[in-house]
CSV table of C-alpha atoms in Angstrom, one decimal:
chain,number,residue,atom,x,y,z
P,760,MET,CA,227.0,-47.2,-126.7
P,761,THR,CA,224.6,-47.6,-124.1
P,762,ARG,CA,225.7,-46.5,-120.2
P,763,HIS,CA,222.8,-45.2,-118.2
P,764,VAL,CA,220.1,-48.0,-117.2
P,765,ALA,CA,217.5,-48.2,-115.3
P,766,VAL,CA,216.6,-51.6,-113.4
P,767,ILE,CA,212.9,-51.6,-112.2
P,768,GLY,CA,213.1,-53.9,-108.8
P,769,ALA,CA,215.7,-54.3,-106.2
P,770,GLY,CA,214.7,-58.3,-105.4
P,771,SER,CA,216.6,-61.3,-106.4
P,772,SER,CA,216.5,-60.6,-110.4
P,773,GLY,CA,216.7,-57.1,-109.7
P,774,LEU,CA,220.6,-57.0,-107.5
P,775,ALA,CA,221.7,-59.7,-110.3
P,776,CYS,CA,220.9,-57.0,-112.9
P,777,ILE,CA,223.0,-54.2,-110.5
P,778,LYS,CA,226.0,-56.2,-110.0
P,779,CYS,CA,225.8,-57.5,-114.0
P,780,CYS,CA,225.6,-53.8,-115.6
P,781,LEU,CA,228.3,-52.6,-112.9
P,782,ASP,CA,230.6,-55.7,-114.2
P,783,GLU,CA,230.0,-54.2,-117.9
P,784,GLY,CA,230.9,-50.7,-117.1
P,785,LEU,CA,227.5,-49.7,-117.6
P,786,GLU,CA,226.1,-47.0,-114.6
P,787,PRO,CA,222.9,-48.8,-113.5
P,788,VAL,CA,219.7,-46.9,-111.6
P,789,CYS,CA,217.6,-48.9,-110.0
P,790,PHE,CA,214.1,-48.1,-108.8
P,791,GLU,CA,212.0,-49.7,-105.4
P,792,SER,CA,208.9,-48.7,-104.7
P,793,SER,CA,209.1,-50.6,-101.3
P,794,ASP,CA,211.8,-49.4,-98.5
P,795,ASP,CA,214.2,-52.4,-99.0
P,796,ILE,CA,215.9,-54.9,-101.4
P,797,GLY,CA,214.9,-58.8,-101.3
P,798,GLY,CA,211.6,-58.4,-103.1
P,799,LEU,CA,209.2,-62.1,-102.7
P,800,TRP,CA,211.6,-63.3,-100.3
P,801,ARG,CA,211.1,-60.4,-97.8
P,802,PHE,CA,208.1,-61.4,-94.6
P,803,LYS,CA,206.3,-58.4,-94.4
P,804,GLU,CA,203.3,-59.0,-91.5
P,805,ASN,CA,200.9,-56.3,-93.9
P,806,PRO,CA,201.0,-57.2,-97.9
P,807,GLU,CA,201.6,-54.1,-100.1
P,808,SER,CA,199.0,-54.1,-102.4
P,809,ASP,CA,200.3,-55.1,-106.0
P,810,ARG,CA,203.2,-57.3,-104.5
P,811,ALA,CA,203.5,-60.9,-103.9
P,812,SER,CA,203.6,-61.7,-99.9
P,813,ILE,CA,204.9,-65.3,-98.2
P,814,TYR,CA,204.0,-67.2,-95.5
P,815,HIS,CA,206.2,-66.3,-92.3
P,816,SER,CA,207.3,-70.2,-92.0
P,817,VAL,CA,208.4,-70.2,-96.1
P,818,ILE,CA,211.0,-72.3,-96.8
P,819,ILE,CA,212.9,-72.3,-100.6
P,820,ASN,CA,211.8,-75.4,-102.3
P,821,THR,CA,215.7,-75.4,-104.2
P,822,SER,CA,218.9,-76.0,-102.5
P,823,LYS,CA,221.7,-73.3,-101.8
P,824,GLU,CA,223.9,-75.4,-103.9
P,825,MET,CA,221.5,-74.4,-107.0
P,826,MET,CA,220.2,-71.2,-106.1
P,827,CYS,CA,222.8,-68.8,-105.7
P,828,PHE,CA,224.7,-66.4,-107.5
P,829,SER,CA,227.9,-67.7,-109.3
P,830,ASP,CA,230.0,-65.2,-107.8
P,831,PHE,CA,229.0,-65.3,-104.2
P,832,PRO,CA,228.3,-68.8,-102.8
P,833,ILE,CA,225.9,-69.0,-99.8
P,834,PRO,CA,228.0,-69.6,-96.6
P,835,ALA,CA,228.7,-73.5,-95.8
P,836,HIS,CA,226.8,-72.7,-92.4
P,837,PHE,CA,223.5,-71.8,-94.0
P,838,PRO,CA,221.2,-74.9,-94.0
P,839,ASN,CA,220.7,-77.0,-97.6
P,840,PHE,CA,216.9,-75.5,-97.7
P,841,MET,CA,216.8,-72.2,-96.0
P,842,HIS,CA,213.7,-70.2,-94.5
P,843,ASN,CA,213.3,-66.9,-96.3
P,844,SER,CA,215.0,-65.9,-92.7
P,845,TYR,CA,218.2,-66.8,-94.2
P,846,ILE,CA,217.5,-66.1,-98.2
P,847,MET,CA,217.2,-62.5,-96.6
P,848,ASP,CA,220.6,-62.9,-95.2
P,849,TYR,CA,221.9,-63.8,-98.2
P,850,PHE,CA,221.0,-61.5,-100.6
P,851,ASN,CA,221.8,-58.8,-98.1
P,852,MET,CA,225.7,-60.1,-97.6
P,853,TYR,CA,225.5,-59.6,-101.5
P,854,ALA,CA,224.4,-56.3,-101.8
P,855,ASP,CA,226.6,-55.2,-99.5
P,856,HIS,CA,229.7,-57.2,-100.9
P,857,PHE,CA,229.2,-55.9,-104.2
P,858,GLN,CA,228.6,-52.4,-102.5
P,859,LEU,CA,224.4,-52.4,-104.8
P,860,ARG,CA,222.6,-50.1,-102.2
P,861,GLN,CA,224.2,-47.1,-103.4
P,862,TYR,CA,222.7,-47.7,-106.9
P,863,ILE,CA,218.6,-48.3,-105.4
P,864,ASN,CA,216.1,-45.8,-104.9
P,865,PHE,CA,213.9,-46.8,-102.0
P,866,GLN,CA,210.1,-45.9,-102.1
P,867,THR,CA,210.0,-44.5,-105.5
P,868,ARG,CA,208.0,-45.7,-107.7
P,869,VAL,CA,208.1,-46.4,-111.8
P,870,LEU,CA,204.9,-44.8,-113.4
P,871,SER,CA,205.8,-45.1,-117.2
P,872,VAL,CA,208.6,-46.1,-119.2
P,873,LYS,CA,208.3,-45.4,-123.0
P,874,PRO,CA,210.6,-45.2,-125.9
P,875,ARG,CA,211.3,-41.5,-126.5
P,876,PRO,CA,210.6,-39.8,-129.9
P,877,ASP,CA,213.6,-40.1,-131.1
P,878,PHE,CA,213.8,-44.0,-130.3
P,879,SER,CA,213.9,-45.0,-134.2
P,880,CYS,CA,217.3,-43.2,-133.7
P,881,SER,CA,218.8,-43.6,-130.1
P,882,GLY,CA,217.2,-46.5,-128.5
P,883,GLN,CA,216.1,-44.6,-126.1
P,884,TRP,CA,213.5,-44.2,-123.0
P,885,ASP,CA,211.7,-41.5,-121.0
P,886,VAL,CA,210.7,-42.8,-117.5
P,887,GLU,CA,208.7,-41.3,-115.4
P,888,THR,CA,208.9,-42.1,-111.3
P,889,GLU,CA,207.4,-41.2,-107.6
P,890,SER,CA,208.7,-40.9,-104.9
P,891,ARG,CA,207.5,-41.3,-101.2
P,892,ASP,CA,206.9,-37.7,-100.8
P,893,GLY,CA,204.5,-37.7,-104.2
P,894,LYS,CA,207.1,-35.9,-106.2
P,895,ARG,CA,207.8,-37.0,-109.5
P,896,GLU,CA,210.7,-36.9,-111.9
P,897,SER,CA,211.5,-37.2,-115.4
P,898,HIS,CA,214.6,-39.2,-116.7
P,899,VAL,CA,216.4,-40.5,-119.9
P,900,PHE,CA,217.7,-43.6,-119.6
P,901,ASP,CA,219.5,-45.9,-122.6
P,902,ALA,CA,218.5,-49.2,-121.7
P,903,ILE,CA,215.7,-50.9,-119.1
P,904,MET,CA,216.1,-54.0,-117.2
P,905,VAL,CA,212.4,-55.1,-115.7
P,906,CYS,CA,212.6,-56.7,-112.3
P,907,VAL,CA,209.0,-57.2,-111.1
P,908,GLY,CA,208.3,-61.0,-111.1
P,909,HIS,CA,205.3,-62.8,-112.1
P,910,HIS,CA,203.9,-63.1,-108.7
P,911,CYS,CA,202.2,-59.1,-108.7
P,912,HIS,CA,198.6,-59.6,-108.5
P,913,PRO,CA,196.6,-62.4,-106.6
P,914,ARG,CA,194.4,-64.4,-108.6
P,915,LEU,CA,190.7,-64.9,-106.6
P,916,PRO,CA,188.7,-66.6,-109.3
P,917,LEU,CA,185.9,-66.1,-106.8
P,918,SER,CA,183.6,-66.1,-110.0
P,919,ASP,CA,184.1,-70.1,-110.3
P,920,PHE,CA,182.8,-70.9,-107.2
P,921,PRO,CA,178.9,-70.6,-107.1
P,922,GLY,CA,177.5,-68.9,-103.5
P,923,ILE,CA,181.0,-68.1,-102.1
P,924,GLU,CA,179.0,-64.5,-101.4
P,925,THR,CA,176.7,-66.8,-98.8
P,926,PHE,CA,180.0,-68.3,-96.6
P,927,LYS,CA,179.9,-66.9,-93.4
P,928,GLY,CA,183.3,-67.4,-92.1
P,929,LYS,CA,187.3,-65.8,-93.4
P,930,TYR,CA,188.2,-66.2,-96.6
P,931,PHE,CA,191.3,-64.9,-98.0
P,932,HIS,CA,194.3,-65.6,-101.1
P,933,SER,CA,197.4,-67.3,-99.8
P,934,ARG,CA,199.5,-64.3,-100.0
P,935,ASP,CA,197.7,-62.5,-96.9
P,936,TYR,CA,198.2,-66.4,-95.1
P,937,LYS,CA,200.7,-65.4,-92.3
P,938,THR,CA,200.5,-67.4,-89.6
P,939,PRO,CA,198.1,-70.5,-88.1
P,940,ASP,CA,197.6,-69.3,-84.5
P,941,LYS,CA,194.6,-67.5,-84.6
P,942,TRP,CA,192.6,-71.3,-86.7
P,943,ARG,CA,193.6,-73.1,-84.0
P,944,GLY,CA,190.6,-75.7,-83.0
P,945,LYS,CA,188.9,-74.5,-86.3
P,946,ARG,CA,187.8,-76.0,-89.2
P,947,ALA,CA,189.7,-74.9,-92.8
P,948,VAL,CA,189.9,-75.8,-96.8
P,949,VAL,CA,192.7,-74.8,-98.9
P,950,ILE,CA,191.7,-74.8,-102.2
P,951,GLY,CA,195.1,-75.5,-105.0
P,952,ILE,CA,197.7,-78.2,-104.3
P,953,GLY,CA,201.1,-75.6,-105.3
P,954,ASN,CA,203.8,-75.6,-103.1
P,955,SER,CA,201.6,-72.6,-101.3
P,956,GLY,CA,198.3,-74.9,-100.9
P,957,GLY,CA,200.6,-77.6,-99.4
P,958,ASP,CA,202.2,-75.9,-97.0
P,959,ILE,CA,199.8,-74.2,-95.7
P,960,ALA,CA,197.4,-77.0,-95.6
P,961,VAL,CA,200.6,-78.8,-93.7
P,962,GLU,CA,200.8,-75.7,-91.3
P,963,LEU,CA,197.1,-75.5,-90.6
P,964,SER,CA,196.9,-78.7,-90.0
P,965,ARG,CA,198.7,-78.9,-86.5
P,966,VAL,CA,196.5,-76.8,-84.7
P,967,THR,CA,193.0,-77.4,-86.6
P,968,LYS,CA,190.0,-78.9,-85.5
P,969,GLN,CA,190.2,-80.0,-89.2
P,970,CYS,CA,191.8,-79.5,-92.6
P,971,PHE,CA,190.7,-80.4,-95.9
P,972,LEU,CA,193.0,-79.5,-99.3
P,973,SER,CA,191.1,-79.3,-102.3
P,974,THR,CA,192.4,-80.0,-105.8
P,975,ARG,CA,190.8,-80.5,-109.7
P,976,ARG,CA,193.7,-82.2,-110.7
P,977,GLY,CA,195.7,-84.1,-108.2
P,978,ALA,CA,199.6,-83.4,-108.4
P,979,TRP,CA,203.0,-85.3,-108.2
P,980,VAL,CA,204.0,-85.1,-104.8
P,981,LEU,CA,208.0,-84.6,-104.5
P,982,ASN,CA,210.4,-84.7,-101.5
P,983,ARG,CA,213.2,-82.0,-100.6
P,984,VAL,CA,215.6,-85.3,-99.5
P,985,GLY,CA,216.6,-87.0,-102.4
P,986,ASP,CA,218.6,-90.4,-102.8
P,987,ASN,CA,221.4,-91.1,-100.0
P,988,GLY,CA,220.2,-87.9,-98.7
P,989,MET,CA,221.0,-85.2,-100.9
P,990,PRO,CA,219.0,-81.9,-101.8
P,991,LEU,CA,216.9,-83.6,-104.7
P,992,ASP,CA,217.5,-80.7,-107.3
P,993,MET,CA,221.2,-82.2,-106.9
P,994,VAL,CA,220.7,-85.2,-108.4
P,995,PHE,CA,218.9,-83.9,-110.6
P,996,THR,CA,222.2,-84.1,-113.0
P,997,ARG,CA,223.0,-83.4,-116.7
P,998,VAL,CA,222.8,-87.2,-117.1
P,999,THR,CA,219.3,-86.9,-116.1
P,1000,ARG,CA,218.6,-84.6,-119.1
P,1001,LEU,CA,220.2,-86.4,-121.5
P,1002,PHE,CA,217.8,-89.5,-120.5
P,1003,GLN,CA,215.1,-87.0,-120.8
P,1004,ARG,CA,216.2,-85.7,-123.7
P,1005,ILE,CA,216.9,-89.1,-125.6
P,1006,LEU,CA,214.0,-91.5,-124.4
P,1007,PRO,CA,210.3,-91.4,-125.2
P,1008,TYR,CA,208.3,-88.2,-123.8
P,1009,GLU,CA,205.9,-91.1,-121.7
P,1010,PHE,CA,208.4,-93.7,-121.3
P,1011,PHE,CA,210.5,-91.5,-119.1
P,1012,CYS,CA,207.6,-89.7,-117.2
P,1013,GLY,CA,206.6,-93.2,-116.7
P,1014,ILE,CA,210.1,-93.7,-114.7
P,1015,VAL,CA,209.9,-90.7,-112.8
P,1016,GLU,CA,205.9,-91.8,-111.3
P,1017,LYS,CA,207.0,-95.4,-110.7
P,1018,ARG,CA,209.8,-94.1,-108.1
P,1019,LEU,CA,207.2,-91.2,-106.5
P,1020,ASN,CA,204.2,-94.0,-106.6
P,1021,GLN,CA,207.3,-96.1,-104.0
P,1022,ARG,CA,207.8,-93.8,-101.8
P,1023,PHE,CA,203.7,-93.6,-101.1
P,1024,ASN,CA,200.9,-94.6,-103.7
P,1025,HIS,CA,199.6,-90.7,-104.9
P,1026,ALA,CA,196.4,-92.9,-106.0
P,1027,LEU,CA,195.7,-94.0,-102.2
P,1028,TYR,CA,196.3,-90.6,-101.1
P,1029,GLY,CA,193.6,-89.0,-103.2
P,1030,LEU,CA,196.1,-87.5,-105.3
P,1031,GLN,CA,196.6,-89.5,-108.1
P,1032,PRO,CA,197.1,-86.9,-111.0
P,1033,ARG,CA,195.2,-86.6,-114.0
P,1034,HIS,CA,198.8,-85.4,-115.3
P,1035,ARG,CA,201.7,-86.8,-116.4
P,1036,PHE,CA,204.6,-85.8,-114.5
P,1037,TYR,CA,206.3,-83.3,-116.8
P,1038,SER,CA,203.0,-81.2,-118.4
P,1039,GLN,CA,202.2,-79.3,-114.8
P,1040,HIS,CA,204.6,-78.3,-112.1
P,1041,PRO,CA,205.4,-81.1,-109.2
P,1042,THR,CA,204.4,-80.2,-105.3
P,1043,LEU,CA,207.5,-80.0,-103.5
P,1044,ASN,CA,206.2,-80.8,-99.5
P,1045,ASP,CA,208.2,-83.5,-97.3
P,1046,GLU,CA,205.0,-83.8,-94.7
P,1047,LEU,CA,202.0,-83.4,-96.7
P,1048,PRO,CA,201.6,-87.7,-97.2
P,1049,ASN,CA,202.6,-88.2,-92.8
P,1050,ARG,CA,199.8,-85.8,-92.3
P,1051,ILE,CA,196.9,-87.0,-94.7
P,1052,LEU,CA,198.1,-90.8,-93.3
P,1053,SER,CA,197.6,-89.1,-90.1
P,1054,GLY,CA,194.1,-88.0,-90.7
P,1055,THR,CA,194.8,-84.0,-90.5
P,1056,VAL,CA,194.6,-83.3,-94.2
P,1057,LEU,CA,191.4,-84.6,-95.7
P,1058,VAL,CA,192.1,-84.5,-99.9
P,1059,LYS,CA,188.8,-83.5,-101.8
P,1060,PRO,CA,188.0,-82.7,-105.0
P,1061,ASN,CA,187.2,-79.3,-106.7
P,1062,VAL,CA,184.8,-77.3,-104.2
P,1063,LYS,CA,181.5,-77.3,-106.4
P,1064,GLU,CA,180.1,-74.3,-104.2
P,1065,PHE,CA,179.7,-72.9,-100.8
P,1066,ARG,CA,176.1,-73.0,-98.9
P,1067,GLY,CA,176.5,-70.4,-96.1
P,1068,SER,CA,179.0,-72.2,-93.8
P,1069,SER,CA,179.4,-75.6,-95.7
P,1070,VAL,CA,181.4,-76.7,-98.3
P,1071,VAL,CA,180.1,-78.5,-101.6
P,1072,PHE,CA,182.9,-80.8,-103.4
P,1073,ASP,CA,182.7,-82.2,-106.9
P,1074,ASN,CA,181.8,-85.4,-105.6
P,1075,GLY,CA,179.2,-84.6,-103.7
P,1076,SER,CA,180.5,-84.7,-100.6
P,1077,VAL,CA,179.7,-81.8,-98.0
P,1078,GLU,CA,181.6,-80.0,-95.0
P,1079,HIS,CA,179.6,-78.2,-92.3
P,1080,ASP,CA,180.7,-75.6,-90.0
P,1081,ILE,CA,183.9,-74.2,-92.4
P,1082,ASP,CA,185.5,-71.4,-90.5
P,1083,LEU,CA,188.5,-70.5,-92.8
P,1084,VAL,CA,188.7,-70.5,-96.7
P,1085,VAL,CA,192.0,-70.0,-98.4
P,1086,PHE,CA,192.7,-69.6,-102.3
P,1087,ALA,CA,196.2,-70.8,-103.2
P,1088,THR,CA,195.2,-70.4,-106.3
P,1089,GLY,CA,198.4,-68.5,-108.2
P,1090,TYR,CA,199.2,-64.9,-109.3
P,1091,SER,CA,199.3,-63.2,-112.7
P,1092,PHE,CA,201.0,-60.0,-114.0
P,1093,SER,CA,201.4,-57.3,-115.9
P,1094,PHE,CA,203.6,-54.3,-116.5
P,1095,PRO,CA,201.1,-51.6,-115.8
P,1096,PHE,CA,204.3,-48.3,-116.7
P,1097,LEU,CA,204.9,-50.2,-120.5
P,1098,PRO,CA,202.9,-49.2,-123.5
P,1099,SER,CA,200.8,-52.0,-124.8
P,1100,HIS,CA,202.4,-51.6,-127.4
P,1101,VAL,CA,205.9,-52.0,-126.4
P,1102,LEU,CA,204.6,-55.2,-124.2
P,1103,SER,CA,201.9,-56.7,-124.3
P,1104,VAL,CA,200.2,-59.0,-121.6
P,1105,SER,CA,197.2,-60.6,-122.0
P,1106,ASP,CA,195.5,-63.7,-120.2
P,1107,ASN,CA,198.7,-63.4,-118.7
P,1108,LYS,CA,200.6,-64.2,-121.5
P,1109,THR,CA,203.4,-62.1,-123.0
P,1110,SER,CA,206.0,-62.9,-126.2
P,1111,LEU,CA,209.1,-62.8,-125.2
P,1112,TYR,CA,212.0,-64.3,-126.7
P,1113,LYS,CA,214.6,-66.4,-124.6
P,1114,TYR,CA,212.1,-64.9,-122.3
P,1115,VAL,CA,213.6,-61.5,-122.0
P,1116,TYR,CA,213.1,-59.5,-125.4
P,1117,PRO,CA,210.1,-57.9,-126.9
P,1118,PRO,CA,210.9,-59.1,-130.2
P,1119,GLY,CA,209.3,-56.1,-132.2
P,1120,LEU,CA,211.6,-53.4,-130.8
P,1121,GLU,CA,214.0,-51.5,-133.3
P,1122,HIS,CA,216.8,-51.2,-130.5
P,1123,PRO,CA,217.0,-54.6,-128.3
P,1124,THR,CA,216.8,-52.1,-125.2
P,1125,LEU,CA,214.1,-53.3,-122.9
P,1126,ALA,CA,214.6,-56.6,-121.6
P,1127,ILE,CA,212.4,-58.5,-119.1
P,1128,ILE,CA,214.5,-60.3,-116.3
P,1129,GLY,CA,212.9,-63.3,-114.2
P,1130,LEU,CA,209.5,-63.5,-115.8
P,1131,ILE,CA,210.1,-67.2,-115.4
P,1132,GLN,CA,208.5,-70.4,-113.8
P,1133,PRO,CA,211.7,-72.4,-113.9
P,1134,LEU,CA,212.0,-76.0,-112.8
P,1135,GLY,CA,215.2,-75.1,-110.5
P,1136,ALA,CA,216.3,-72.0,-109.2
P,1137,ILE,CA,215.2,-69.0,-110.7
P,1138,MET,CA,218.4,-66.5,-108.9
P,1139,PRO,CA,220.9,-68.6,-111.5
P,1140,ILE,CA,219.0,-68.3,-114.9
P,1141,SER,CA,218.3,-64.6,-114.0
P,1142,GLU,CA,222.2,-63.5,-113.6
P,1143,MET,CA,222.6,-65.2,-117.1
P,1144,GLN,CA,219.7,-63.3,-118.3
P,1145,ALA,CA,221.1,-60.3,-116.8
P,1146,ARG,CA,224.4,-60.8,-118.6
P,1147,TRP,CA,223.1,-61.8,-122.0
P,1148,ALA,CA,220.6,-58.5,-121.8
P,1149,THR,CA,223.9,-55.8,-120.7
P,1150,ARG,CA,226.1,-57.6,-123.2
P,1151,VAL,CA,223.2,-57.0,-126.0
P,1152,PHE,CA,223.2,-53.0,-124.6
P,1153,LYS,CA,227.0,-52.6,-125.1
P,1154,GLY,CA,226.7,-54.2,-128.7
P,1155,LEU,CA,228.9,-56.8,-127.6
P,1156,ASN,CA,226.2,-59.5,-128.7
P,1157,LYS,CA,223.3,-59.3,-131.5
P,1158,LEU,CA,220.0,-60.9,-131.1
P,1159,PRO,CA,218.3,-62.3,-135.0
P,1160,SER,CA,216.4,-61.0,-137.2
P,1161,MET,CA,212.7,-60.5,-136.0
P,1162,SER,CA,211.6,-63.3,-138.0
P,1163,VAL,CA,214.1,-65.4,-136.2
P,1164,MET,CA,212.7,-64.2,-133.2
P,1165,MET,CA,208.9,-64.7,-134.1
P,1166,ASN,CA,209.3,-68.2,-135.1
P,1167,ASP,CA,211.7,-69.3,-131.6
P,1168,ILE,CA,208.9,-67.3,-129.4
P,1169,LYS,CA,206.1,-69.6,-131.8
P,1170,CYS,CA,208.1,-73.0,-131.4
P,1171,LYS,CA,208.5,-72.3,-127.7
P,1172,GLU,CA,204.9,-72.1,-127.4
P,1173,GLU,CA,204.2,-74.8,-129.9
P,1174,GLU,CA,206.5,-76.9,-126.9
P,1175,MET,CA,204.3,-75.6,-123.9
P,1176,ALA,CA,201.0,-76.2,-124.7
P,1177,LYS,CA,201.7,-79.6,-125.9
P,1178,ARG,CA,203.9,-80.3,-122.6
P,1179,PHE,CA,202.1,-77.8,-119.7
P,1180,LEU,CA,198.0,-78.4,-118.7
P,1181,ASN,CA,198.3,-74.7,-117.2
P,1182,LEU,CA,197.7,-72.1,-119.4
P,1183,HIS,CA,198.8,-69.6,-117.4
P,1184,GLN,CA,202.4,-71.4,-116.4
P,1185,ARG,CA,203.1,-71.9,-120.4
P,1186,LYS,CA,204.5,-68.4,-121.3
P,1187,LYS,CA,206.8,-68.4,-118.1
P,1188,VAL,CA,208.3,-71.8,-117.8
P,1189,CYS,CA,211.3,-72.7,-118.3
P,1190,ASP,CA,213.4,-76.2,-117.3
P,1191,PHE,CA,216.5,-74.5,-115.0
P,1192,GLN,CA,219.1,-77.6,-116.6
P,1193,LYS,CA,218.0,-76.5,-120.3
P,1194,THR,CA,218.8,-72.9,-119.8
P,1195,HIS,CA,221.7,-73.5,-118.4
P,1196,HIS,CA,222.6,-75.9,-121.7
P,1197,PRO,CA,224.9,-75.1,-124.0
P,1198,SER,CA,221.4,-74.8,-127.2
P,1199,GLY,CA,220.2,-72.4,-123.5
P,1200,LEU,CA,221.5,-69.1,-122.5
P,1201,ARG,CA,225.4,-69.7,-122.0
P,1202,SER,CA,225.3,-70.1,-125.5
P,1203,LEU,CA,223.9,-66.6,-126.6
P,1204,HIS,CA,226.7,-64.7,-124.1
P,1205,GLY,CA,229.8,-65.4,-127.0
């Protein structure tokens, strides 16, 4: 029986894994490269290399009712949509309540995770770590849970922007943006209209002389407040999911798009997407339409090129005297400590059964937890993944044959390819309600 489990990362997924290991009588040892828990949600003024970093004002896009762990509700007096400081308070309360910190080795990097020479018999792993003072240690574990997330390396596609080397202002990735203060009275361009791009454009527009928001495809923009003042993600119930399965795809997208355009006409605001609603992640932003309406945010098409301090857009328009460009262009992920024959990542893609298990291993003792970009909250999904994985480690649940797993992966890939435009999202997108549906992870728990 599997006993010792290495958990790599002490963010939201890592904490859930430690707790699930303890629930199943396993012995977790967590390795966290930073000095505290929280992962993505811990604000730091100076970002650490190869780690995501948030800006000071970040508020989560999922309500507390839908994002909390199943056995530890978020306090009633916390706001429905929480600032990152509240999220950290919740994680600290969770870790303290279940006494999880004693299992975490802080400021310890995982250098390598390799199958042992007798892996075909034992299913065990050799793990090498390095502490803050440079001391290296070797360990043997019966199973591995990787919880490093997908916000690892900022994607800064400078080669797509001719003339960027001539730009006279300042440019950086959104992970390096913290507050708008130093850009008061300046002219700024934000490239990308995902959640970060929308948030940063809105925040900069409060202090800049002018903020431009550049988008290639446009976006469907949602409000956190749903019908009757309820949090939006509480409005999307199982009934909604039922209609989504029954009704034709184009028809259901049309219903949602009509509702969104009743709030504000996306075409009039320069945001009309080229894609249907369910073909790309929507953008959650409560203030963007107001900022566009007031002229503090001007929507622009894709950047064609840079000319010194000027920015040329695809429609031929030119904006001069630009002081700042923020690239809200997303992240890529990797597992540098894992051999490529165990799990390979190519073009931000990897193949996992149910987004958790590499299908080619002789023993299912490696689980990737939280490598998903859900249409909903990640915490409950990571918890369900962790529950399933720990039961597989104990032998209480079995994985199907490799051929069945590969076929499932292929079907998911084909489904994502038809539905989603963004290649970098396809391999890790899942639907919150679909994952919680009996045909999803819940049915795998036994």
